[in-house]
Coordinates of C-alpha atoms in Angstrom, one line a residue:
A1 CA -181.8 48.0 98.7
A2 CA -184.1 48.7 96.0
A3 CA -182.9 52.3 95.9
L4 CA -179.4 51.2 95.8
L5 CA -180.0 48.9 92.9
G6 CA -181.9 51.7 91.1
I7 CA -185.2 49.9 90.9
A8 CA -188.7 50.8 92.1
D9 CA -189.9 47.4 93.1
P10 CA -188.6 46.1 96.4
D11 CA -190.1 42.7 95.8
A12 CA -187.5 42.3 93.0
V13 CA -184.6 42.3 95.5
L14 CA -182.9 39.2 96.6
F15 CA -180.0 38.9 99.1
A16 CA -176.8 36.9 99.0
A17 CA -173.8 36.7 101.5
N18 CA -171.7 38.8 99.1
G19 CA -171.3 40.1 95.6
R20 CA -169.5 36.9 94.5
Q21 CA -172.3 34.7 95.6
A22 CA -174.9 37.0 94.0
V23 CA -173.1 36.6 90.7
A24 CA -172.8 32.8 91.2
G25 CA -176.5 32.6 92.1
A26 CA -177.5 34.5 89.0
V27 CA -175.2 32.6 86.6
A28 CA -176.1 29.2 88.1
A29 CA -179.9 30.0 87.7
L30 CA -179.4 30.9 84.0
V31 CA -176.6 28.7 82.6
P32 CA -176.5 24.9 83.2
P33 CA -173.3 23.0 83.8
G34 CA -171.7 22.7 80.3
G35 CA -173.4 25.8 79.1
R36 CA -171.9 29.1 77.8
L37 CA -171.7 32.4 79.3
G38 CA -170.7 35.4 77.2
V39 CA -168.1 37.6 79.0
E40 CA -165.9 40.6 78.2
P41 CA -162.3 39.6 76.9
L42 CA -161.0 41.0 80.3
T43 CA -163.2 40.2 83.2
Y44 CA -163.3 40.1 87.1
P45 CA -160.9 37.2 88.0
V46 CA -163.3 35.8 90.7
V47 CA -165.9 35.3 88.0
K48 CA -163.5 33.1 86.1
G49 CA -163.1 30.9 89.2
L50 CA -166.8 30.8 89.8
L51 CA -167.4 29.6 86.2
A52 CA -164.9 26.8 86.5
R53 CA -166.6 25.6 89.7
L54 CA -170.1 25.8 88.1
G55 CA -168.8 23.9 85.0
V56 CA -169.8 26.9 82.7
R57 CA -167.6 27.9 79.8
A58 CA -166.6 31.5 79.5
V59 CA -167.1 32.8 75.9
P60 CA -165.2 36.1 75.2
I61 CA -167.2 38.7 73.3
A62 CA -164.8 40.8 71.2
S63 CA -164.8 44.5 72.3
D64 CA -163.6 47.8 71.1
G65 CA -163.1 51.3 72.8
D66 CA -166.8 51.4 73.6
G67 CA -167.2 48.0 75.1
P68 CA -168.5 44.6 73.9
R69 CA -169.5 44.7 70.2
P70 CA -173.0 43.8 69.4
D71 CA -172.1 42.0 66.2
A72 CA -169.6 39.9 68.1
L73 CA -172.2 39.0 70.7
A74 CA -174.6 37.9 67.9
E75 CA -171.8 35.8 66.3
A76 CA -170.9 34.2 69.5
H77 CA -174.5 33.2 70.0
R78 CA -174.9 31.9 66.5
R79 CA -171.9 29.6 66.8
A80 CA -173.5 28.0 69.9
P81 CA -176.3 29.4 72.1
L82 CA -175.3 31.5 75.1
G83 CA -177.1 30.8 78.3
A84 CA -176.6 34.4 79.4
V85 CA -174.1 37.2 79.2
Y86 CA -172.1 38.7 82.2
L87 CA -171.0 42.4 81.8
Q88 CA -169.7 45.2 83.8
P89 CA -171.1 48.2 81.9
A90 CA -170.3 50.7 84.6
L91 CA -166.6 51.1 85.6
H92 CA -165.4 47.9 84.1
N93 CA -162.8 46.0 86.2
P94 CA -159.9 46.2 85.1
T95 CA -160.1 48.7 82.4
G96 CA -162.3 51.4 84.0
L97 CA -164.5 51.7 80.9
T98 CA -168.1 52.8 81.2
V99 CA -170.1 51.8 78.1
P100 CA -171.4 54.9 76.4
P101 CA -175.2 55.4 75.8
G102 CA -175.1 54.5 72.1
R103 CA -173.4 51.1 72.7
R104 CA -175.6 50.4 75.7
G105 CA -178.7 50.7 73.5
A106 CA -177.2 48.5 70.7
L107 CA -176.2 45.8 73.2
A108 CA -179.7 45.9 74.8
G109 CA -181.3 45.6 71.4
T110 CA -179.0 42.6 70.4
L111 CA -179.6 40.8 73.7
A112 CA -183.4 41.3 73.4
E113 CA -183.4 40.1 69.7
L114 CA -181.3 37.0 70.6
G115 CA -183.4 36.3 73.8
V116 CA -180.3 36.1 75.9
P117 CA -180.5 37.3 79.5
L118 CA -178.0 39.6 81.0
V119 CA -176.2 39.4 84.4
E120 CA -175.0 43.1 85.1
D121 CA -172.4 43.6 87.7
R122 CA -172.6 47.0 89.2
V123 CA -170.3 46.7 92.3
W124 CA -168.3 49.7 91.2
S125 CA -171.2 51.7 89.8
F126 CA -171.4 54.0 92.9
L127 CA -168.3 55.7 91.5
A128 CA -169.9 56.3 88.1
D129 CA -172.8 58.4 87.0
T130 CA -174.8 56.0 84.9
S131 CA -178.1 54.1 85.2
P132 CA -178.2 50.2 84.9
L133 CA -178.1 48.7 81.4
A134 CA -180.8 46.5 82.8
D135 CA -183.2 49.4 82.6
L136 CA -183.3 48.8 78.9
L137 CA -184.0 45.0 79.5
P138 CA -186.6 45.1 82.4
E139 CA -187.8 41.4 81.7
S140 CA -184.5 39.7 81.1
A141 CA -181.6 41.3 83.1
I142 CA -180.4 40.6 86.6
V143 CA -178.5 43.4 88.4
V144 CA -176.0 42.3 91.1
D145 CA -174.3 44.6 93.6
S146 CA -172.8 44.5 97.1
L147 CA -171.7 46.8 100.0
S148 CA -168.2 45.6 100.1
K149 CA -166.7 48.3 97.9
R150 CA -168.9 51.3 98.8
V151 CA -168.9 50.6 102.5
S152 CA -166.3 48.0 103.9
P153 CA -164.9 44.7 102.9
G154 CA -166.2 43.5 106.3
L155 CA -169.9 44.3 105.2
T156 CA -170.2 42.0 102.2
T157 CA -174.0 41.7 101.8
G158 CA -174.9 41.1 98.2
F159 CA -178.0 42.2 96.3
L160 CA -179.7 41.0 93.1
A161 CA -182.6 42.8 91.4
V162 CA -184.4 40.1 89.5
P163 CA -187.2 40.3 87.0
R164 CA -190.4 38.5 88.0
A165 CA -190.1 35.7 85.4
L166 CA -186.6 34.7 86.8
R167 CA -187.1 35.5 90.4
G168 CA -188.2 32.0 91.6
R169 CA -185.4 30.3 89.7
V170 CA -182.8 32.6 91.1
A171 CA -184.2 32.4 94.7
E172 CA -184.1 28.6 94.6
T173 CA -180.5 28.6 93.3
L174 CA -179.4 30.9 96.1
R175 CA -181.1 28.6 98.7
A176 CA -179.6 25.5 97.2
G177 CA -176.1 27.0 97.2
A178 CA -176.4 28.2 100.8
W179 CA -175.6 31.7 99.5
A180 CA -178.0 33.6 101.8
P181 CA -176.4 36.3 104.1
T182 CA -176.3 35.9 107.9
G183 CA -179.0 37.5 109.9
Y184 CA -176.5 39.9 111.4
A185 CA -175.0 41.0 108.1
L186 CA -178.5 41.5 106.6
E187 CA -179.7 43.5 109.6
A188 CA -176.6 45.7 109.5
A189 CA -176.9 46.3 105.8
T190 CA -180.6 47.3 105.9
E191 CA -180.1 49.5 108.9
W192 CA -177.1 51.4 107.3
L193 CA -179.0 51.7 104.0
A194 CA -182.1 53.1 105.7
D195 CA -180.3 55.6 108.0
G196 CA -178.1 57.1 105.2
T197 CA -174.8 55.6 106.4
V198 CA -174.2 53.8 103.2
A199 CA -174.9 56.9 101.1
A200 CA -172.6 59.0 103.2
L201 CA -169.7 56.5 103.0
A202 CA -170.2 56.1 99.2
E203 CA -170.0 59.9 98.7
A204 CA -166.8 60.1 100.8
K205 CA -165.3 57.3 98.7
R206 CA -166.3 59.1 95.5
R207 CA -164.2 62.0 96.6
D208 CA -161.3 59.8 97.7
A209 CA -161.3 57.8 94.5
A210 CA -161.2 61.0 92.5
A211 CA -158.2 62.3 94.4
R212 CA -156.4 58.9 94.1
R213 CA -157.1 58.7 90.4
S214 CA -155.7 62.2 89.9
L215 CA -152.5 61.2 91.8
A216 CA -152.0 58.1 89.7
L217 CA -152.4 60.1 86.4
E218 CA -149.9 62.8 87.7
R219 CA -147.3 60.3 88.9
L220 CA -147.6 58.2 85.7
E221 CA -147.7 61.0 83.3
G222 CA -146.4 60.1 79.9
F223 CA -147.6 56.5 80.1
T224 CA -150.8 55.0 78.6
V225 CA -152.9 54.7 81.7
S226 CA -156.7 54.4 81.7
A227 CA -158.9 55.3 84.7
A228 CA -162.4 56.5 85.3
P229 CA -162.9 60.0 86.8
R230 CA -163.4 58.5 90.1
S231 CA -161.7 55.1 90.4
Y232 CA -159.8 52.8 92.9
F233 CA -157.9 51.2 90.2
C234 CA -156.3 52.0 86.8
W235 CA -155.2 50.0 83.7
W236 CA -151.7 50.6 82.5
E237 CA -150.6 49.5 79.1
L238 CA -146.9 49.0 79.5
P239 CA -144.3 50.5 77.2
A240 CA -142.3 48.0 75.1
P241 CA -140.4 45.7 75.6
W242 CA -142.1 45.1 79.0
R243 CA -144.2 41.9 79.5
A244 CA -146.9 42.2 82.2
E245 CA -145.8 39.1 84.1
A246 CA -142.0 40.4 84.2
F247 CA -143.2 43.9 85.2
A248 CA -145.3 42.4 88.0
G249 CA -142.4 40.4 89.3
A250 CA -140.0 43.3 89.2
A251 CA -142.6 45.4 91.0
A252 CA -142.9 42.8 93.7
R253 CA -139.2 42.9 94.3
L254 CA -139.6 46.6 95.0
G255 CA -142.4 45.9 97.4
V256 CA -145.2 46.9 95.1
T257 CA -148.0 44.6 94.0
V258 CA -149.6 45.0 90.7
T259 CA -151.8 42.5 88.8
P260 CA -150.8 41.3 85.3
G261 CA -153.3 41.4 82.5
A262 CA -153.4 37.7 82.0
V263 CA -155.3 37.3 85.4
F264 CA -158.2 39.0 83.7
A265 CA -158.1 37.4 80.3
T266 CA -160.8 35.1 79.2
A267 CA -159.0 33.7 76.2
P268 CA -155.5 32.1 76.4
D269 CA -154.4 34.0 73.3
A270 CA -155.4 37.4 74.7
T271 CA -152.8 38.3 77.3
P272 CA -152.3 42.1 77.1
A273 CA -148.9 43.7 78.0
A274 CA -150.8 45.6 80.7
V275 CA -151.3 45.7 84.5
R276 CA -154.0 46.7 86.9
L277 CA -152.9 49.0 89.7
G278 CA -155.1 49.1 92.9
L279 CA -155.2 52.5 94.3
A280 CA -157.4 52.0 97.4
S281 CA -155.3 50.6 100.2
P282 CA -152.2 52.7 100.8
S283 CA -152.2 56.2 102.3
H284 CA -152.0 59.0 99.7
A285 CA -148.3 59.4 100.6
G286 CA -147.6 55.7 100.3
L287 CA -149.5 55.5 97.0
A288 CA -147.4 58.4 95.6
R289 CA -144.2 56.6 96.6
S290 CA -145.3 53.3 95.1
L291 CA -146.3 55.0 91.8
D292 CA -142.9 56.8 91.6
L293 CA -141.2 53.4 92.0
L294 CA -143.3 51.9 89.3
A295 CA -142.8 54.8 86.9
D296 CA -139.1 54.6 87.4
L297 CA -139.1 50.8 86.8
A298 CA -141.2 51.3 83.6
R299 CA -138.7 53.8 82.3
R300 CA -135.5 51.7 83.0
G301 CA -136.9 48.7 81.2
P302 CA -136.7 45.0 81.9
D303 CA -133.0 44.7 81.2
A304 CA -131.7 47.5 83.6
P305 CA -130.2 46.7 87.0
E306 CA -132.8 46.7 89.6
A307 CA -133.1 49.7 91.8
P308 CA -133.6 49.5 95.5
G309 CA -137.3 49.3 96.5
R310 CA -139.0 50.3 99.8
R311 CA -137.3 49.7 103.1

């Protein structure tokens, strides 16, 4: 598990039942009810739900094409202190962005200067080639990850790499929340990590994700689509006059599920005209057919008569 998290100290590793509970344990240990957590303007929807249950307020940190802006982070903390910041610097969900080295360094410097701890979610990092941002913040950053994406949704064991100063607090929070993994899940996870199964499955998924991403860009050529070189999802900025919710509804009537941007938005006034496309589940042929349906739908526009979907 230490190698998976990119750390040298195995004592720093704590376990949770899944990645969601790993995030919940880290956030609950750092931010009290009523506190503020800095997040990207678009973030993992499950985290939004976790924060609501924990009574923690999500504070959007303005971002640009390189990720969260350090000046916006500092300004948010000046307005009212942040208990922590939750970021996905590697293969951000939903946009697919990986924060470049210069911005990573600037963010780490700002977090260190402000004394604000980081919760870094690296659940998709096995598809990217980048080290943890937490490497630049060894005393104040918690890395969370899980096996669900790189192995199987059925093997959900979550991991946290926690600095010594925060370890006791996070461990107690995980115990209090009953967020520990079952014995069977932990045994299976450690065995598969040790015998190379996890590494082999992750490498196969890297190849598959690259092929699916290429297929998506080919079928959606001419549209504004963002996807990492290896990715199981892409972010599609829809052509005018489409609205994301209307497009998602029209796609559903064709038998295709897409996720509108509002689901990821952390500010009510920031609802992009964009959708997230999941690329992992269908066969390659099924994915191609679905993408063709979506491309045709986007070109016809919201006012055109609906075409028949899949039968």
